[in-house]
PDB file of C-alpha atoms in Angstrom:
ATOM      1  CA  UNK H   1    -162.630-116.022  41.979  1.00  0.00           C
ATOM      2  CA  UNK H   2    -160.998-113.530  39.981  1.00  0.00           C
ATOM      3  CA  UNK H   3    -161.630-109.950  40.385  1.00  0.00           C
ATOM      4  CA  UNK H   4    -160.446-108.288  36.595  1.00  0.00           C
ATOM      5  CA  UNK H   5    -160.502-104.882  37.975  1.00  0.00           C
ATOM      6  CA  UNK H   6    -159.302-104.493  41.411  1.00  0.00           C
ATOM      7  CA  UNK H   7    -156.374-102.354  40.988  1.00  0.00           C
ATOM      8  CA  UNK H   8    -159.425-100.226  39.952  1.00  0.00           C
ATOM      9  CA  UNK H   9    -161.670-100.804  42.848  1.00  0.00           C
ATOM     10  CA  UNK H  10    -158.524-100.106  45.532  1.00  0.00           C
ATOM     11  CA  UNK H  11    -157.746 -96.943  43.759  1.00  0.00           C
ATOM     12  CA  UNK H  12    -161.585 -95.762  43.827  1.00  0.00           C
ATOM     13  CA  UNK H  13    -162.161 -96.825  47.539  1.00  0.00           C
ATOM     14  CA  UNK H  14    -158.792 -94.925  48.733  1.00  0.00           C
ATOM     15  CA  UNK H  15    -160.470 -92.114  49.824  1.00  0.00           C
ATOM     16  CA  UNK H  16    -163.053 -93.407  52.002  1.00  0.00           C
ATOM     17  CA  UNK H  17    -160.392 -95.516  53.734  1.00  0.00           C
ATOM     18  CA  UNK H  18    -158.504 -92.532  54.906  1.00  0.00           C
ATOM     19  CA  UNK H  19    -161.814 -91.615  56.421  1.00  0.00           C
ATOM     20  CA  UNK H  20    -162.140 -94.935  58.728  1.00  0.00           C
ATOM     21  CA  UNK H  21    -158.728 -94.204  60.080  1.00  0.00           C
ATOM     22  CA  UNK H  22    -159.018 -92.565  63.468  1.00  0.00           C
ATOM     23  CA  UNK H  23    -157.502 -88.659  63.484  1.00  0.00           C
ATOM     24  CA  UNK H  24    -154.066 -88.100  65.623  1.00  0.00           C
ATOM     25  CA  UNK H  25    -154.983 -87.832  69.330  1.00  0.00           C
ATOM     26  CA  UNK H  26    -158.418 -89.838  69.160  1.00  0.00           C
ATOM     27  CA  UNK H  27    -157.907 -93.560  70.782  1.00  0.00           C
ATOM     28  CA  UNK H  28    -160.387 -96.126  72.329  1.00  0.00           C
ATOM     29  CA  UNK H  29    -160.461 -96.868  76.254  1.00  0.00           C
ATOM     30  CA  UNK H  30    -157.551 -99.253  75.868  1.00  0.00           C
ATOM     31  CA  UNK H  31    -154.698 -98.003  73.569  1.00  0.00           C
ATOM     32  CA  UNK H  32    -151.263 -99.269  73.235  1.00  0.00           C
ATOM     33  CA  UNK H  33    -148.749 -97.382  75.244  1.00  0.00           C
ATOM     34  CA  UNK H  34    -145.567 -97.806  77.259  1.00  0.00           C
ATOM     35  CA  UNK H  35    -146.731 -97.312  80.928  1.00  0.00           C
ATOM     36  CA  UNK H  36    -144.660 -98.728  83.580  1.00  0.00           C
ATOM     37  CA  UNK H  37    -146.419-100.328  86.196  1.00  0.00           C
ATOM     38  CA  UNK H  38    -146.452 -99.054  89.753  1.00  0.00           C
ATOM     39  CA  UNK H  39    -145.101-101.977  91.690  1.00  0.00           C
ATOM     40  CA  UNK H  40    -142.712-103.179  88.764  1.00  0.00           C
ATOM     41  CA  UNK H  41    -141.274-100.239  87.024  1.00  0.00           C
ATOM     42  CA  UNK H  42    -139.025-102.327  84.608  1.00  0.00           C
ATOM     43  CA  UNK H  43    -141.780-103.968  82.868  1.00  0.00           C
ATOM     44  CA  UNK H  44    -144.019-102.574  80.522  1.00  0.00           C
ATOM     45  CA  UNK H  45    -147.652-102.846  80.226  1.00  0.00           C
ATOM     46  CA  UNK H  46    -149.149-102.272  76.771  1.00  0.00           C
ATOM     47  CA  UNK H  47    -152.425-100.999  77.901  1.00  0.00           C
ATOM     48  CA  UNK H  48    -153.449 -97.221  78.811  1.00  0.00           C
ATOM     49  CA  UNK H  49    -156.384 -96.462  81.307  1.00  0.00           C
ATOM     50  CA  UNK H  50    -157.668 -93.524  80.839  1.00  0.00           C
ATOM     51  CA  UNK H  51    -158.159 -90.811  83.032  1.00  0.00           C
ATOM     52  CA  UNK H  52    -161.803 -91.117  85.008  1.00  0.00           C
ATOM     53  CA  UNK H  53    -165.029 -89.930  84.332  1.00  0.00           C
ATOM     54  CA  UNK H  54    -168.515 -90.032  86.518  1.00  0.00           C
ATOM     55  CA  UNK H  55    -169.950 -92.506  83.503  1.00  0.00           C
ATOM     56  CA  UNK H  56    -167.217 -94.235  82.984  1.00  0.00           C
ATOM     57  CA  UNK H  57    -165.691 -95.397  86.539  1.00  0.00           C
ATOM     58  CA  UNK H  58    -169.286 -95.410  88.418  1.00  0.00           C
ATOM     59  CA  UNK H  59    -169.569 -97.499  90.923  1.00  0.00           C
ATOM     60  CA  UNK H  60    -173.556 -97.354  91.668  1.00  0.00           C
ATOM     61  CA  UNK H  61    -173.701-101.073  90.350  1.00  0.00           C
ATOM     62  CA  UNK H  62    -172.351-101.997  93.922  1.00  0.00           C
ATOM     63  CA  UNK H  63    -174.363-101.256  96.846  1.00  0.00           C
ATOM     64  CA  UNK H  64    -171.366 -98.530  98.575  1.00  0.00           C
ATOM     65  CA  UNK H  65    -171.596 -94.768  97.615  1.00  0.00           C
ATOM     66  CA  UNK H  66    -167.987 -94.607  97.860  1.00  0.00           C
ATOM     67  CA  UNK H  67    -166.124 -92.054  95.653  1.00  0.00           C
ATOM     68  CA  UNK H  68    -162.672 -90.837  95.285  1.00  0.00           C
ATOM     69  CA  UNK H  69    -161.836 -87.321  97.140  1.00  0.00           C
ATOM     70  CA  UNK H  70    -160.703 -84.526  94.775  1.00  0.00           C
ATOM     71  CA  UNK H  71    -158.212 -85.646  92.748  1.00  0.00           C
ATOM     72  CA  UNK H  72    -156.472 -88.802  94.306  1.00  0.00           C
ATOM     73  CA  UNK H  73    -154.945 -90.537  90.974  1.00  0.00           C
ATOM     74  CA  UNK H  74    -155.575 -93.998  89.821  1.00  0.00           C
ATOM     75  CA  UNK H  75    -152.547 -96.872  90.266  1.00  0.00           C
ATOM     76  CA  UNK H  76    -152.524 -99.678  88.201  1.00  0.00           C
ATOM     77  CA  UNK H  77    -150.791-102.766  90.243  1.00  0.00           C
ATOM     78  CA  UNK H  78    -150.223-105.913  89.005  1.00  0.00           C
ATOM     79  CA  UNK H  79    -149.367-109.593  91.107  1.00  0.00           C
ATOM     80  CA  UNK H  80    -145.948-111.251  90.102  1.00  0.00           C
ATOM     81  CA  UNK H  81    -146.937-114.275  87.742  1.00  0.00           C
ATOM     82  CA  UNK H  82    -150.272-113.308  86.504  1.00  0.00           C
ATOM     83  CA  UNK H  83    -152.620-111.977  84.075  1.00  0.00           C
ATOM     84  CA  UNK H  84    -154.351-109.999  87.172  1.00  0.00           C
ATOM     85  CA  UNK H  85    -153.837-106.592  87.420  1.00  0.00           C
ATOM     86  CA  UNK H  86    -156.186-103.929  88.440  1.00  0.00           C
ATOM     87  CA  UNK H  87    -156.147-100.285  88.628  1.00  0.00           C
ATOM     88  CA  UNK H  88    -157.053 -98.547  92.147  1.00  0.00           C
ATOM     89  CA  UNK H  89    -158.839 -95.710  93.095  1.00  0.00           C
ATOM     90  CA  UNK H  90    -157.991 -94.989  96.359  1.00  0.00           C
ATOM     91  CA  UNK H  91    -160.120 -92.979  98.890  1.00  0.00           C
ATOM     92  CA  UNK H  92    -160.462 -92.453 102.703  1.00  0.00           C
ATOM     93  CA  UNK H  93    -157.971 -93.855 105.586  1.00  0.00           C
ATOM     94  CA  UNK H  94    -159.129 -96.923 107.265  1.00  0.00           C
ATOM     95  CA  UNK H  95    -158.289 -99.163 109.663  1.00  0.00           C
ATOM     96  CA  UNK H  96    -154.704-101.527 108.687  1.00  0.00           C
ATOM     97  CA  UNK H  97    -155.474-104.389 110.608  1.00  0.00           C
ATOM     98  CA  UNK H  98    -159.590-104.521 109.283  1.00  0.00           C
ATOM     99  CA  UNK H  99    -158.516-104.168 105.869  1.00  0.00           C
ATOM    100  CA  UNK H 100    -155.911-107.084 106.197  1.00  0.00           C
ATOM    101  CA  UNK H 101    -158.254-109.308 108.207  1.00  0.00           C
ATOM    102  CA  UNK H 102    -161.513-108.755 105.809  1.00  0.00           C
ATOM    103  CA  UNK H 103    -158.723-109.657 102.627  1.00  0.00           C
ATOM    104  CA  UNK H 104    -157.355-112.387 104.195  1.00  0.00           C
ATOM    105  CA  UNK H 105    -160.929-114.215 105.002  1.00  0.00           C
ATOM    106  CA  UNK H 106    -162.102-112.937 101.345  1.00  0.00           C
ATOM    107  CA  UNK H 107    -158.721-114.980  99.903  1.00  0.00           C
ATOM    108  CA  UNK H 108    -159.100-117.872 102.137  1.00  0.00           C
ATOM    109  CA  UNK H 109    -162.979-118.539 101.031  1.00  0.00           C
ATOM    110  CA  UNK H 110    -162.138-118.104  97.699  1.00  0.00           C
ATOM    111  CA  UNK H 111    -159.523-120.572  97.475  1.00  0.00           C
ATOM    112  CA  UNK H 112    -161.847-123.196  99.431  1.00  0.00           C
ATOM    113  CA  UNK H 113    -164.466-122.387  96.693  1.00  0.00           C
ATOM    114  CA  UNK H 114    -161.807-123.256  93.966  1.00  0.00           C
ATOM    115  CA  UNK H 115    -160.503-126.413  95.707  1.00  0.00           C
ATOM    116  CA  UNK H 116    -164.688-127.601  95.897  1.00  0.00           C
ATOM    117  CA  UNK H 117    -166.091-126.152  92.699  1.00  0.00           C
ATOM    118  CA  UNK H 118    -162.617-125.173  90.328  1.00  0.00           C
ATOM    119  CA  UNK H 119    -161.899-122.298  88.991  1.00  0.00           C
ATOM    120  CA  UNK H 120    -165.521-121.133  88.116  1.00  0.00           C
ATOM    121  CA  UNK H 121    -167.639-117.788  87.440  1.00  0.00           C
ATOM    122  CA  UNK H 122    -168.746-115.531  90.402  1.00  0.00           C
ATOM    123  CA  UNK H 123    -172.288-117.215  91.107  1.00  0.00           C
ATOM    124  CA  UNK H 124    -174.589-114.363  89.632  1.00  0.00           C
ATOM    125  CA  UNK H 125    -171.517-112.922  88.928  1.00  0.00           C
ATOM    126  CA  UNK H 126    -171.110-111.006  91.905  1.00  0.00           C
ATOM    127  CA  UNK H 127    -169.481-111.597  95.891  1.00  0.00           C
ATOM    128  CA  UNK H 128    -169.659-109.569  98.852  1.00  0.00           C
ATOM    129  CA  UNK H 129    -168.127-110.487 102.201  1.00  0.00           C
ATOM    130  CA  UNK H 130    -168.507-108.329 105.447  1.00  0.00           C
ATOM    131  CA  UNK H 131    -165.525-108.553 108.105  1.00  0.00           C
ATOM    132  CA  UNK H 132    -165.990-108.948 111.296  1.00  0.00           C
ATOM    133  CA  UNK H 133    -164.821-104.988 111.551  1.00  0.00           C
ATOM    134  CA  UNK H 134    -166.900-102.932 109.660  1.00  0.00           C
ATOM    135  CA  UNK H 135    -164.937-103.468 106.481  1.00  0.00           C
ATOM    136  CA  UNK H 136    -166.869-104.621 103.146  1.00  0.00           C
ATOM    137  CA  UNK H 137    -165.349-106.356  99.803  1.00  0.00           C
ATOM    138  CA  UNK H 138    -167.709-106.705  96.748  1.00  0.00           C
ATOM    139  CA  UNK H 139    -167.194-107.551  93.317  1.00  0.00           C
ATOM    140  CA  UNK H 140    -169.032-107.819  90.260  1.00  0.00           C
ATOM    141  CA  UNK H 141    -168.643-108.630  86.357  1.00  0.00           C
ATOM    142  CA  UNK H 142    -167.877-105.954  84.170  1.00  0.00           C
ATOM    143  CA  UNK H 143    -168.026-105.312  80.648  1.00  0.00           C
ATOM    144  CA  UNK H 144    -169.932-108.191  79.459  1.00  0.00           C
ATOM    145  CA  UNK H 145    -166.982-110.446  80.648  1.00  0.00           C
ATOM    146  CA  UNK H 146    -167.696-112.935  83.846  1.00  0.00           C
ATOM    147  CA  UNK H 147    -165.161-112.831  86.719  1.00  0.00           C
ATOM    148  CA  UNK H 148    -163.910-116.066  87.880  1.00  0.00           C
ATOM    149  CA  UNK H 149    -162.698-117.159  91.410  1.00  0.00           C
ATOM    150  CA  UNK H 150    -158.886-117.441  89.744  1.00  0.00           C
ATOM    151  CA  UNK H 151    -158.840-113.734  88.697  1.00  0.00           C
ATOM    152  CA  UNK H 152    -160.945-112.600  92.097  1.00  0.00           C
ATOM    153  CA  UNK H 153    -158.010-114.030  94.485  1.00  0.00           C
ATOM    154  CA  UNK H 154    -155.021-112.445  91.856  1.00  0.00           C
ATOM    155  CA  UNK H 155    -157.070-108.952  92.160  1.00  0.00           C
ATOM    156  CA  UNK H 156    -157.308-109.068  95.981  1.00  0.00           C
ATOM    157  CA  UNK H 157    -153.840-110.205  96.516  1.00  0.00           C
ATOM    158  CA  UNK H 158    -153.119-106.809  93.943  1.00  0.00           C
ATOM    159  CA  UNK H 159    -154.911-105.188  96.278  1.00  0.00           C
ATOM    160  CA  UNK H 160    -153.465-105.886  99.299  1.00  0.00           C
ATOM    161  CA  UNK H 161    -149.722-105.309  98.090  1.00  0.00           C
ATOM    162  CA  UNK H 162    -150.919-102.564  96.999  1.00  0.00           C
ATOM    163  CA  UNK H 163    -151.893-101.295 100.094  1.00  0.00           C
ATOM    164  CA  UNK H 164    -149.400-102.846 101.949  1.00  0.00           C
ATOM    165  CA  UNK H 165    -146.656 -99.949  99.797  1.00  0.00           C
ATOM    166  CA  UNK H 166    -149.024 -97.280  99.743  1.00  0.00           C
ATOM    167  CA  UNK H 167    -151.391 -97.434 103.471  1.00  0.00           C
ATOM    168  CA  UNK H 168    -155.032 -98.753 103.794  1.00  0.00           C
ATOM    169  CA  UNK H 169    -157.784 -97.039 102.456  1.00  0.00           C
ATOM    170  CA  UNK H 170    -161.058 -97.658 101.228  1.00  0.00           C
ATOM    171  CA  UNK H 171    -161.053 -97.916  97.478  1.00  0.00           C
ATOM    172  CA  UNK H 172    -162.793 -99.102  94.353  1.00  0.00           C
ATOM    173  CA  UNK H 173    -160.960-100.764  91.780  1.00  0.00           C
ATOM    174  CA  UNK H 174    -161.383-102.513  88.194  1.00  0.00           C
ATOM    175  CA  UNK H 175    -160.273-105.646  87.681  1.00  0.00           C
ATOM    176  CA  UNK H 176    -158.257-106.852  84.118  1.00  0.00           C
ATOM    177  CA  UNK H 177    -157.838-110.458  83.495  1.00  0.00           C
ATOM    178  CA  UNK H 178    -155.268-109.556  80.187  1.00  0.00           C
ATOM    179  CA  UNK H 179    -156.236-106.177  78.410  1.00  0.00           C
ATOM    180  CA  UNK H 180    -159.953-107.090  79.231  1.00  0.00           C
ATOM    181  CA  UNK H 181    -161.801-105.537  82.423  1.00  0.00           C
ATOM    182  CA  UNK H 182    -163.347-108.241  83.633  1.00  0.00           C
ATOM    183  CA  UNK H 183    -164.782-106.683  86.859  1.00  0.00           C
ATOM    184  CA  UNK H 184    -164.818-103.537  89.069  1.00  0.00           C
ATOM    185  CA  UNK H 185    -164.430-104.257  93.024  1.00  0.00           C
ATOM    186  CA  UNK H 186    -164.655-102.259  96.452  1.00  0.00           C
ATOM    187  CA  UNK H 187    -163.570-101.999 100.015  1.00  0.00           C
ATOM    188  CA  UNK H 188    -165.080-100.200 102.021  1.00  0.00           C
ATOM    189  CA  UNK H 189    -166.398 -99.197 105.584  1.00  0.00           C
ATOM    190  CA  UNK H 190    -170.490 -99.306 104.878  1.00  0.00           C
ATOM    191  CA  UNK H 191    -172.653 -96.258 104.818  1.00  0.00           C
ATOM    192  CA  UNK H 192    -174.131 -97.196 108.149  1.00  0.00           C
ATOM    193  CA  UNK H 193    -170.777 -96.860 109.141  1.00  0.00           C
ATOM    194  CA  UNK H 194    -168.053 -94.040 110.173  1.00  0.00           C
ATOM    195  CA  UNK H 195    -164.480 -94.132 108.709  1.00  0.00           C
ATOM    196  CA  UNK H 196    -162.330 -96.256 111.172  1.00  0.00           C
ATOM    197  CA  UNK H 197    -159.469 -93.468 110.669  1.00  0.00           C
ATOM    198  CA  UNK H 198    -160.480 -90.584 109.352  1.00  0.00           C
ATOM    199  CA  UNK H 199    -158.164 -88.846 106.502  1.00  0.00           C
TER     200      UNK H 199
END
């Protein structure tokens, strides 16, 4: 179909498309950027997390009350050879060898769930494991997206490199499969619980 006047139409509907254009300084959650990543400064990641807010980062949809102390910054860590990254919130010391040991178990159950069931969602898209000392690891989907097995083992082994550079704390992290957040996770020493190591 021809339109006989739509030189007309573009000229009379220029104004209103400068107002849909977003002012200087105003961008979503996710906005293009050159960031380089924590654990591989020579590559580029074309995604910017913003800085934190209460709403924004909460964490209540998991059962811990943990929370990061003043103003310990976010680290976004990604694993060699994957989509996987996630970006950490890091909070009180805790026990090395507990953190290691409650990953490790988390990583090898997940990988025996692949090699039975494939690379499927979380059932009722959430997982919680309790190590044998004190430490907790819980995930859950995030953003209307469903976290798979796949992108729950990539996260954790993000997580543990990333506390293997930086020391072992408890910490609640989000979880991007791409430029989507697919999930927000935890580890952490229960509220019935005291801090292994204090900070």
């Amino acid at each position: 179909m021809r339109f006989p006047n739509s030189s007309i139409a573009i000229v009379a509907l220029a104004p209103f498309i400068a107002l849909a254009l977003p002012a200087k300084g105003t961008f979503s959650s996710l906005s293009i950027r050159n960031q380089n990543q924590a654990n591989a400064p020579d590559t580029l990641i074309s995604i910017e997390v913003l800085s934190r807010t209460e709403d924004r980062h909460n964490v209540d949809t998991l059962s811990s009350p943990l929370r990061s102390r003043g103003n310990n910054p976010s680290v976004l860590w990604r694993t060699g050879g994957s989509p996987t990254f996630i970006v950490v919130y890091p909070s009180t010391v805790v026990n090395a060898v507990s953190v290691i040991n409650v990953i490790d178990a988390c990583y090898k159950l997940i990988l025996h769930s692949i090699q039975q069931h494939g690379d499927v969602i979380l059932p009722g898209g959430y997982f919680n494991w309790m190590g044998i000392n004190g430490i907790a690891v819980e995930a859950i989907n995030a953003n209307n997206h469903q976290l798979t097995w796949g992108v729950l083992a990539a996260a954790l082994k993000a997580v543990k490199q990333y506390m293997e550079a930086n020391g072992y704390r408890q910490a609640h992290f989000d979880i991007y499969d791409g430029e989507n957040m697919v999930g927000k996770g935890l580890i952490y020493t229960p509220p019935y619980l005291q801090p292994i190591i204090g900070d």
